[in-house]
Short mmCIF file of C-alpha atoms in Angstrom, two decimals:
data_model
loop_
_atom_site.label_atom_id
_atom_site.label_comp_id
_atom_site.label_asym_id
_atom_site.label_seq_id
_atom_site.Cartn_x
_atom_site.Cartn_y
_atom_site.Cartn_z
CA UNK B 968 5.88 17.10 22.74
CA UNK B 969 6.74 13.19 23.96
CA UNK B 970 7.16 10.52 21.75
CA UNK B 971 3.93 8.11 21.04
CA UNK B 972 6.04 5.34 19.93
CA UNK B 973 9.28 3.42 21.04
CA UNK B 974 11.80 4.34 18.33
CA UNK B 975 14.01 1.51 19.72
CA UNK B 976 11.45 -1.33 18.94
CA UNK B 977 10.95 -0.31 15.85
CA UNK B 978 14.05 0.25 14.61
CA UNK B 979 14.86 -3.45 15.84
CA UNK B 980 11.66 -4.51 13.90
CA UNK B 981 12.73 -3.01 10.90
CA UNK B 982 16.52 -4.72 11.46
CA UNK B 983 14.51 -7.90 11.36
CA UNK B 984 13.68 -7.24 7.51
CA UNK B 985 17.05 -5.52 6.67
CA UNK B 986 15.87 -2.42 6.87
CA UNK B 987 17.95 0.30 8.11
CA UNK B 988 16.31 3.46 10.15
CA UNK B 989 18.37 6.38 10.86
CA UNK B 990 17.41 8.77 13.58
CA UNK B 991 15.39 11.17 11.24
CA UNK B 992 13.44 8.23 9.75
CA UNK B 993 12.27 7.11 13.24
CA UNK B 994 11.45 10.84 14.21
CA UNK B 995 9.45 10.71 11.24
CA UNK B 996 7.47 7.53 11.77
CA UNK B 997 6.70 9.13 14.86
CA UNK B 998 5.22 12.20 13.79
CA UNK B 999 2.97 9.96 12.02
CA UNK B 1000 2.12 7.97 14.42
CA UNK B 1001 1.46 11.14 16.93
CA UNK B 1002 -0.78 12.96 14.03
CA UNK B 1003 -2.76 9.80 13.23
CA UNK B 1004 -3.61 9.34 16.97
CA UNK B 1005 -4.69 13.03 17.23
CA UNK B 1006 -6.52 12.83 14.09
CA UNK B 1007 -8.08 9.74 14.62
CA UNK B 1008 -10.50 11.56 17.50
CA UNK B 1009 -11.76 13.55 14.85
CA UNK B 1010 -12.10 11.18 11.65
CA UNK B 1011 -12.00 7.33 11.49
CA UNK B 1012 -8.59 6.79 10.30
CA UNK B 1013 -7.63 3.28 12.13
CA UNK B 1014 -8.78 0.65 15.05
CA UNK B 1015 -5.14 0.30 15.56
CA UNK B 1016 -4.18 2.72 18.13
CA UNK B 1017 -1.81 1.12 20.60
CA UNK B 1018 1.89 2.23 20.28
CA UNK B 1019 3.28 -1.24 20.25
CA UNK B 1020 0.44 -2.48 17.41
CA UNK B 1021 0.99 0.81 15.49
CA UNK B 1022 4.74 -0.05 15.02
CA UNK B 1023 4.03 -3.82 13.72
CA UNK B 1024 0.37 -3.59 11.83
CA UNK B 1025 1.02 -0.47 10.15
CA UNK B 1026 4.72 0.61 10.02
CA UNK B 1027 6.37 -2.79 9.68
CA UNK B 1028 3.61 -4.34 7.38
CA UNK B 1029 4.10 -1.60 5.25
CA UNK B 1030 7.93 -1.44 4.94
CA UNK B 1031 8.42 -4.85 4.37
CA UNK B 1032 7.46 -4.54 0.76
CA UNK B 1033 10.03 -1.70 0.19
CA UNK B 1034 12.89 -4.20 -0.99
CA UNK B 1035 10.31 -5.42 -4.40
CA UNK B 1036 10.24 -1.52 -5.40
CA UNK B 1037 12.59 -0.73 -8.24
CA UNK B 1038 14.46 2.50 -7.83
CA UNK B 1039 13.10 5.53 -8.44
CA UNK B 1040 9.95 3.96 -8.91
CA UNK B 1041 6.54 5.91 -9.49
CA UNK B 1042 3.98 4.21 -6.97
CA UNK B 1043 0.51 4.41 -6.31
CA UNK B 1044 -1.20 3.32 -3.39
CA UNK B 1045 -4.32 2.26 -3.91
CA UNK B 1046 -7.29 3.04 -1.29
CA UNK B 1047 -4.14 4.45 0.68
CA UNK B 1048 -6.48 5.15 3.86
CA UNK B 1049 -4.59 6.50 6.53
CA UNK B 1050 -1.64 6.49 4.03
CA UNK B 1051 -0.60 2.75 4.21
CA UNK B 1052 1.54 1.28 2.73
CA UNK B 1053 2.80 4.39 1.07
CA UNK B 1054 3.79 6.48 3.91
CA UNK B 1055 5.82 3.99 5.47
CA UNK B 1056 7.41 3.11 2.22
CA UNK B 1057 8.37 6.79 1.06
CA UNK B 1058 9.82 7.49 4.26
CA UNK B 1059 12.25 3.70 4.19
CA UNK B 1060 12.55 4.86 0.34
CA UNK B 1061 12.80 8.29 -0.59
CA UNK B 1062 13.86 8.05 -3.74
CA UNK B 1063 10.73 6.55 -5.09
CA UNK B 1064 7.80 8.86 -6.50
CA UNK B 1065 4.57 8.15 -4.05
CA UNK B 1066 0.77 9.19 -5.14
CA UNK B 1067 -1.85 8.22 -2.81
CA UNK B 1068 -5.25 7.76 -3.86
CA UNK B 1069 -8.86 7.13 -1.58
CA UNK B 1070 -12.39 7.66 -2.33
CA UNK B 1071 -12.97 9.74 0.75
CA UNK B 1072 -11.97 13.61 0.95
CA UNK B 1073 -11.33 13.68 4.40
CA UNK B 1074 -8.68 11.09 4.20
CA UNK B 1075 -6.76 13.36 1.86
CA UNK B 1076 -6.94 16.02 4.13
CA UNK B 1077 -5.55 14.62 6.88
CA UNK B 1078 -2.78 13.25 4.29
CA UNK B 1079 -2.11 16.08 2.90
CA UNK B 1080 -1.50 17.71 6.49
CA UNK B 1081 0.51 14.91 7.27
CA UNK B 1082 2.92 15.07 4.05
CA UNK B 1083 3.14 18.48 4.70
CA UNK B 1084 4.56 18.18 8.43
CA UNK B 1085 6.67 15.41 6.92
CA UNK B 1086 7.95 17.53 3.93
CA UNK B 1087 7.01 14.42 1.66
CA UNK B 1088 6.21 15.81 -1.52
CA UNK B 1089 2.88 13.03 -2.87
CA UNK B 1090 0.18 13.31 -4.94
CA UNK B 1091 -3.03 12.95 -3.72
CA UNK B 1092 -5.97 11.58 -5.91
CA UNK B 1093 -9.58 12.03 -4.86
CA UNK B 1094 -11.03 9.19 -6.77
CA UNK B 1095 -12.49 5.73 -6.76
CA UNK B 1096 -10.19 3.12 -8.01
CA UNK B 1097 -11.88 1.75 -11.10
CA UNK B 1098 -12.41 5.27 -12.15
CA UNK B 1099 -8.60 6.37 -11.70
CA UNK B 1100 -8.22 3.14 -13.78
CA UNK B 1101 -10.34 5.05 -16.51
CA UNK B 1102 -8.68 8.40 -16.43
CA UNK B 1103 -6.17 9.01 -19.00
CA UNK B 1104 -3.97 10.81 -16.20
CA UNK B 1105 -3.46 7.95 -14.49
CA UNK B 1106 -4.10 4.79 -16.53
CA UNK B 1107 -1.43 3.01 -16.94
CA UNK B 1108 0.90 5.40 -15.42
CA UNK B 1109 2.75 3.87 -12.27
CA UNK B 1110 5.75 1.57 -12.34
CA UNK B 1111 4.06 0.00 -9.08
CA UNK B 1112 0.74 0.13 -7.67
CA UNK B 1113 0.53 -1.33 -3.91
CA UNK B 1114 -2.75 -1.77 -2.10
CA UNK B 1115 -3.19 -3.25 1.46
CA UNK B 1116 -7.02 -3.72 1.14
CA UNK B 1117 -8.84 -6.46 2.29
CA UNK B 1118 -10.68 -6.77 -0.69
CA UNK B 1119 -9.90 -10.49 -2.54
CA UNK B 1120 -7.09 -10.82 -4.97
CA UNK B 1121 -9.54 -11.08 -8.00
CA UNK B 1122 -11.12 -7.76 -7.16
CA UNK B 1123 -7.71 -6.09 -6.08
CA UNK B 1124 -6.38 -6.96 -9.13
CA UNK B 1125 -9.27 -5.05 -11.18
CA UNK B 1126 -8.70 -2.08 -9.26
CA UNK B 1127 -4.89 -2.07 -9.60
CA UNK B 1128 -3.27 -3.67 -12.73
CA UNK B 1129 -4.79 -1.20 -14.68
CA UNK B 1130 -2.67 1.53 -12.91
CA UNK B 1131 0.34 -0.31 -13.73
CA UNK B 1132 2.46 0.78 -16.86
CA UNK B 1133 3.71 -2.16 -19.32
CA UNK B 1134 6.77 -4.13 -17.16
CA UNK B 1135 5.43 -2.69 -13.98
CA UNK B 1136 4.07 -4.47 -10.92
CA UNK B 1137 1.16 -4.77 -8.65
CA UNK B 1138 1.94 -5.67 -4.70
CA UNK B 1139 -0.97 -6.83 -2.70
CA UNK B 1140 -0.09 -6.92 1.05
CA UNK B 1141 -1.98 -9.99 2.50
CA UNK B 1142 -2.41 -12.11 4.99
CA UNK B 1143 -1.36 -16.14 5.05
CA UNK B 1144 -4.76 -15.89 2.59
CA UNK B 1145 -2.98 -14.58 -0.07
CA UNK B 1146 -1.35 -17.50 -1.28
CA UNK B 1147 -4.74 -19.12 -2.19
CA UNK B 1148 -6.60 -16.08 -3.26
CA UNK B 1149 -3.67 -15.43 -5.99
CA UNK B 1150 -4.33 -18.89 -7.33
CA UNK B 1151 -8.20 -17.47 -7.60
CA UNK B 1152 -6.63 -14.30 -9.39
CA UNK B 1153 -4.49 -15.60 -11.69
CA UNK B 1154 -7.14 -15.82 -14.64
CA UNK B 1155 -8.09 -12.46 -13.32
CA UNK B 1156 -4.38 -11.17 -13.88
CA UNK B 1157 -4.31 -12.80 -17.40
CA UNK B 1158 -7.37 -10.81 -18.70
CA UNK B 1159 -6.41 -7.48 -17.28
CA UNK B 1160 -2.78 -7.88 -19.19
CA UNK B 1161 -0.76 -9.04 -16.05
CA UNK B 1162 0.60 -12.20 -14.42
CA UNK B 1163 1.37 -13.75 -11.18
CA UNK B 1164 5.02 -13.29 -10.68
CA UNK B 1165 5.75 -14.61 -7.04
CA UNK B 1166 4.62 -14.79 -3.56
CA UNK B 1167 6.98 -13.32 -1.05
CA UNK B 1168 6.78 -14.66 2.60
CA UNK B 1169 7.33 -12.04 5.64
CA UNK B 1170 7.00 -13.07 9.30
CA UNK B 1171 6.24 -10.51 11.77
CA UNK B 1172 7.08 -11.19 15.32
CA UNK B 1173 4.51 -9.94 18.11
CA UNK B 1174 6.10 -10.77 21.58
CA UNK B 1175 5.31 -14.72 20.92
CA UNK B 1176 3.14 -14.63 18.31
CA UNK B 1177 4.01 -14.49 14.55
CA UNK B 1178 2.08 -12.45 11.90
CA UNK B 1179 2.46 -14.14 8.77
CA UNK B 1180 2.24 -11.81 5.88
CA UNK B 1181 2.23 -12.47 1.80
CA UNK B 1182 3.42 -9.92 -0.72
CA UNK B 1183 1.84 -11.09 -3.98
CA UNK B 1184 3.38 -9.72 -6.97
CA UNK B 1185 1.70 -9.52 -10.53
CA UNK B 1186 3.72 -8.04 -13.58
CA UNK B 1187 2.15 -6.32 -15.96
CA UNK B 1188 2.63 -7.51 -19.54
CA UNK B 1189 0.54 -6.43 -21.72
CA UNK B 1190 -1.72 -3.07 -21.77
CA UNK B 1191 -5.07 -3.87 -20.18
CA UNK B 1192 -8.19 -3.97 -22.81
CA UNK B 1193 -10.14 -0.47 -22.97
CA UNK B 1194 -13.56 -1.88 -20.98
CA UNK B 1195 -11.73 -2.66 -17.87
CA UNK B 1196 -11.65 -1.50 -15.16
CA UNK B 1197 -15.67 -1.88 -14.63
CA UNK B 1198 -17.87 -0.15 -12.45
CA UNK B 1199 -17.18 -1.38 -8.58
CA UNK B 1200 -20.75 -3.40 -8.63
CA UNK B 1201 -19.67 -5.42 -11.37
CA UNK B 1202 -16.39 -5.59 -10.09
CA UNK B 1203 -17.67 -7.30 -6.31
CA UNK B 1204 -20.38 -9.13 -8.12
CA UNK B 1205 -19.40 -10.54 -10.85
CA UNK B 1206 -15.24 -11.17 -10.89
CA UNK B 1207 -13.35 -12.06 -13.88
CA UNK B 1208 -12.78 -15.67 -14.08
#
């Protein structure tokens, strides 16, 4: 089967962020692209379908967080969708232990097939983030939670921080708006047992254009109070302030 992505372009883009991809990793990324685009004709996985955009807006946009991950960390990708950022992170950081969480079972069916094809061990959790955060199997059970969702940071904090153990981190992959949202989420994080640790800037080059990205990092410094996370309606309508 012919390749889908330009592997040379992917290698060059990864190198701009200090990430070296060997031939095996490039083949795995190509497999991800082919399977995603094939399944996308059956279930709604992504609106990003052009090979160059898949490289930049899915693969590179996810893997730029790799240097922030502690060695051999357990990572839960919250609201993973088509597997981002978790799958690219696991390819470039094979030392991590990956769990993919999503509320839609059809996405997890795809992810199970994808992980099998990649020979990538990963836990698959069919649940809403707020339910997983109250489940003793997952609550404060991970070194890292990561999310690339479009929800505002105060909302994402309540979904993700309860899943992180003390001393761990929550990484939110955001656009330029991440800096403003980080300030809005500081109080939320404190209530949930976390604190804003830092904001890392990344630039992804798309021809003459620059995609501004922000990796907003929260450290878990204390246990999350038992009442959190609340149900989804309250999280969205009454964010912690």
